[in-house]
CSV table of C-alpha atoms in Angstrom, one decimal:
chain,number,residue,atom,x,y,z
A,1,MET,CA,14.1,7.1,21.3
A,2,PRO,CA,12.6,5.7,18.0
A,3,LEU,CA,9.7,7.4,16.4
A,4,ARG,CA,6.4,5.9,17.1
A,5,GLY,CA,3.7,4.6,14.7
A,6,TYR,CA,3.0,1.9,12.3
A,7,GLY,CA,4.5,3.4,9.4
A,8,ASN,CA,7.6,4.7,11.2
A,9,ALA,CA,8.1,1.1,12.6
A,10,TYR,CA,8.1,-0.2,8.9
A,11,LYS,CA,10.2,2.6,7.5
A,12,ALA,CA,13.0,1.7,10.3
A,13,GLY,CA,12.7,-1.9,9.4
A,14,PHE,CA,13.1,-1.1,5.9
A,15,ALA,CA,16.1,1.0,6.4
A,16,ASN,CA,17.8,-2.0,8.1
A,17,ALA,CA,16.7,-4.7,5.7
A,18,SER,CA,19.7,-6.5,3.9
A,19,GLY,CA,17.9,-9.0,1.7
A,20,ASP,CA,16.7,-8.5,-1.9
A,21,VAL,CA,13.1,-9.2,-0.8
A,22,ILE,CA,11.0,-7.7,2.0
A,23,ALA,CA,8.2,-9.6,3.4
A,24,THR,CA,5.7,-7.8,6.0
A,25,GLY,CA,2.9,-9.0,8.1
A,26,ASP,CA,1.5,-8.5,11.6
A,27,ALA,CA,2.9,-10.6,14.5
A,28,ASP,CA,-0.6,-11.4,15.5
A,29,LEU,CA,-0.7,-14.8,13.9
A,30,THR,CA,-3.4,-13.5,11.6
A,31,TYR,CA,-1.2,-13.9,8.3
A,32,PRO,CA,-0.1,-17.1,7.0
A,33,PHE,CA,3.7,-16.9,6.6
A,34,ASP,CA,3.9,-20.5,5.3
A,35,VAL,CA,2.8,-19.3,1.9
A,36,LEU,CA,6.2,-17.0,1.5
A,37,PRO,CA,8.0,-19.7,-0.6
A,38,GLU,CA,5.2,-20.1,-3.0
A,39,ILE,CA,4.8,-16.3,-3.3
A,40,LEU,CA,8.5,-15.8,-3.8
A,41,LEU,CA,8.4,-18.3,-6.5
A,42,ARG,CA,5.6,-16.5,-8.3
A,43,MET,CA,7.7,-13.2,-7.8
A,44,GLU,CA,10.4,-14.8,-9.7
A,45,ARG,CA,8.4,-16.6,-12.3
A,46,GLU,CA,6.6,-13.4,-13.1
A,47,ASN,CA,9.2,-11.0,-12.5
A,48,LEU,CA,6.9,-9.1,-10.1
A,49,ASP,CA,8.1,-6.1,-8.2
A,50,PHE,CA,5.2,-6.2,-5.4
A,51,ILE,CA,2.6,-8.8,-4.2
A,52,ASN,CA,-0.3,-7.7,-2.2
A,53,THR,CA,-2.3,-10.4,-0.1
A,54,ASP,CA,-6.0,-10.1,-0.2
A,55,ARG,CA,-7.8,-11.2,3.0
A,56,LEU,CA,-11.3,-10.4,1.9
A,57,ALA,CA,-11.5,-12.9,-0.9
A,58,THR,CA,-11.6,-15.9,1.4
A,59,LEU,CA,-12.4,-14.2,4.6
A,60,ASP,CA,-14.0,-16.5,7.5
A,61,LYS,CA,-16.3,-13.7,8.8
A,62,ALA,CA,-15.9,-15.1,12.3
A,63,VAL,CA,-12.4,-13.8,12.4
A,64,MET,CA,-13.0,-10.1,11.5
A,65,THR,CA,-15.7,-8.0,13.0
A,66,PRO,CA,-18.5,-6.7,10.9
A,67,SER,CA,-17.3,-3.1,11.3
A,68,HIS,CA,-13.8,-4.0,10.3
A,69,GLN,CA,-15.2,-6.0,7.4
A,70,PHE,CA,-17.1,-2.9,6.5
A,71,GLY,CA,-14.3,-0.5,7.0
A,72,ASN,CA,-12.0,-2.7,5.0
A,73,SER,CA,-14.4,-2.7,2.0
A,74,VAL,CA,-15.0,1.1,2.0
A,75,LEU,CA,-11.4,1.7,2.2
A,76,SER,CA,-10.4,-0.5,-0.5
A,77,PHE,CA,-13.4,0.8,-2.6
A,78,ILE,CA,-12.2,4.6,-2.2
A,79,THR,CA,-8.5,3.5,-3.1
A,80,LYS,CA,-9.8,2.0,-6.1
A,81,PHE,CA,-12.0,4.9,-7.1
A,82,LEU,CA,-9.4,7.8,-6.3
A,83,PHE,CA,-6.3,6.0,-7.8
A,84,ASN,CA,-7.5,3.2,-10.0
A,85,CYS,CA,-5.5,0.8,-7.8
A,86,PRO,CA,-6.0,-2.9,-8.7
A,87,PHE,CA,-5.9,-4.2,-5.3
A,88,ASN,CA,-8.9,-5.5,-3.7
A,89,ASP,CA,-7.6,-5.4,-0.1
A,90,SER,CA,-5.9,-2.0,0.2
A,91,GLN,CA,-5.5,-2.5,4.1
A,92,SER,CA,-3.8,-6.0,4.1
A,93,GLY,CA,-0.8,-5.9,6.3
A,94,MET,CA,1.0,-8.7,4.3
A,95,TRP,CA,2.9,-7.5,1.3
A,96,ILE,CA,6.1,-8.7,-0.3
A,97,PHE,CA,8.3,-6.7,-2.4
A,98,LYS,CA,11.8,-6.3,-3.9
A,99,ARG,CA,13.6,-4.1,-1.6
A,100,SER,CA,15.2,-2.1,-4.6
A,101,ILE,CA,11.9,-0.4,-5.2
A,102,TRP,CA,11.5,1.0,-1.6
A,103,LYS,CA,13.9,4.0,-2.4
A,104,GLU,CA,11.7,5.0,-5.6
A,105,LEU,CA,8.5,5.3,-3.5
A,106,THR,CA,7.3,8.5,-1.7
A,107,VAL,CA,5.4,7.0,1.4
A,108,ALA,CA,4.9,10.1,3.9
A,109,SER,CA,2.7,8.3,6.4
A,110,SER,CA,3.9,7.6,9.7
A,111,GLY,CA,0.9,5.9,10.9
A,112,MET,CA,-1.9,3.5,9.9
A,113,PRO,CA,-2.3,4.9,6.2
A,114,PHE,CA,1.2,3.7,5.6
A,115,SER,CA,0.2,0.2,4.3
A,116,GLN,CA,-2.5,1.9,1.6
A,117,GLU,CA,-0.1,4.6,0.6
A,118,LEU,CA,2.6,2.2,-0.1
A,119,LYS,CA,0.4,0.2,-2.3
A,120,ILE,CA,-0.7,3.4,-4.1
A,121,GLU,CA,2.9,4.3,-4.5
A,122,VAL,CA,3.7,1.1,-6.0
A,123,TYR,CA,0.9,1.1,-8.4
A,124,ILE,CA,1.0,4.8,-9.6
A,125,ARG,CA,4.8,4.3,-10.1
A,126,GLY,CA,4.3,1.6,-12.7
A,127,PHE,CA,5.7,-1.4,-10.7
A,128,LYS,CA,4.8,-4.8,-11.7
A,129,CYS,CA,2.5,-5.9,-9.1
A,130,ALA,CA,-0.1,-8.8,-8.4
A,131,GLU,CA,-2.5,-9.8,-5.6
A,132,ILE,CA,-3.2,-13.1,-4.1
A,133,PRO,CA,-5.9,-14.5,-1.9
A,134,ILE,CA,-4.8,-15.6,1.5
A,135,ILE,CA,-6.6,-17.3,4.5
A,136,TYR,CA,-6.7,-14.7,7.2
A,137,ARG,CA,-6.8,-16.2,10.8
A,138,ALA,CA,-8.2,-15.1,14.0
A,139,ARG,CA,-5.7,-12.9,15.9
A,140,ALA,CA,-3.9,-13.7,19.0
A,141,GLY,CA,-3.7,-11.1,21.7
A,142,LYS,CA,-5.5,-7.9,22.2
A,143,GLU,CA,-6.3,-5.6,19.2
A,144,LYS,CA,-4.7,-2.3,19.2
A,145,LEU,CA,-6.6,-0.6,16.2
A,146,ASN,CA,-8.9,2.0,17.1
A,147,THR,CA,-11.6,1.6,14.5
A,148,ILE,CA,-13.3,5.0,14.1
A,149,LYS,CA,-10.0,7.0,14.5
A,150,ASP,CA,-7.7,4.8,12.4
A,151,GLY,CA,-10.5,4.3,9.8
A,152,TRP,CA,-11.2,8.1,9.4
A,153,GLY,CA,-7.4,8.8,9.5
A,154,ASN,CA,-7.1,6.4,6.5
A,155,ILE,CA,-9.9,8.0,4.6
A,156,THR,CA,-8.7,11.6,5.2
A,157,HIS,CA,-5.2,10.5,4.0
A,158,LEU,CA,-6.4,8.8,0.8
A,159,PHE,CA,-8.1,12.3,-0.1
A,160,LYS,CA,-4.9,14.3,1.0
A,161,LYS,CA,-2.8,11.9,-1.2
A,162,LYS,CA,-5.2,12.2,-4.2
A,163,LEU,CA,-5.1,16.2,-3.8
A,164,SER,CA,-1.1,16.2,-3.6
A,165,LEU,CA,-0.8,14.0,-6.6
A,166,SER,CA,-3.5,16.2,-8.6
A,167,LYS,CA,-1.3,19.3,-7.7
A,168,THR,CA,1.9,17.6,-9.0
A,169,GLN,CA,0.1,16.4,-12.1
A,170,ILE,CA,-1.3,19.9,-12.8
A,171,ALA,CA,2.4,21.4,-12.1
A,172,GLN,CA,3.8,18.9,-14.6
A,173,SER,CA,1.1,19.6,-17.3
A,174,PHE,CA,1.8,23.2,-16.9
A,175,THR,CA,5.4,22.7,-17.3
A,176,LEU,CA,5.0,20.6,-20.4
A,177,LEU,CA,2.6,23.3,-21.7
A,178,VAL,CA,4.9,26.1,-21.2
A,179,GLY,CA,7.7,24.1,-22.7
A,180,GLU,CA,5.5,23.6,-25.8
A,181,ILE,CA,4.7,27.1,-26.1
A,182,ILE,CA,8.3,28.3,-25.8
A,183,ASN,CA,9.3,25.6,-28.5
A,184,THR,CA,6.5,26.8,-30.7
A,185,ASN,CA,7.4,30.4,-30.5
A,186,LYS,CA,11.0,29.6,-31.4
A,187,TYR,CA,10.1,28.7,-34.8
A,188,ASP,CA,7.7,31.6,-35.6
């Protein structure tokens, strides 16, 4: 039986992808897949590794509830604050990237935080990325998002991710410091 969860679904798809570029988006008709040829041209022209789409820049407020607008803005702000990420829409489900970078990312989330964690990883690993505004449309079908539960899960995941990266950075700095001390003592 396949593992459940938003992130696990993407991981299974990426493992089975065979093209050079992966494009994602929800299948609820909210994302404009007709812009993919233009995005792919930009990726090639600018030698980009990753493009995020920004739903919020041109958002028709009628297609997203006020609570989701607020939640998306808060999560994007926290992501920028904690990780200095350049993306204005950390929660966008439409992103396009070179398949080759996937193996270099450490994306642990199996659930809803997967999308924001992927973007954080792309940025902190130094891949060349950009963000473009899109026209986000009203969804078709019933919404599955649990606003409070998923929003809180995303917030806690952001802080756990920051803490785990901080521990790694402290360990790397300590290792470098010890190496410098050992090298300095060699010549005394």
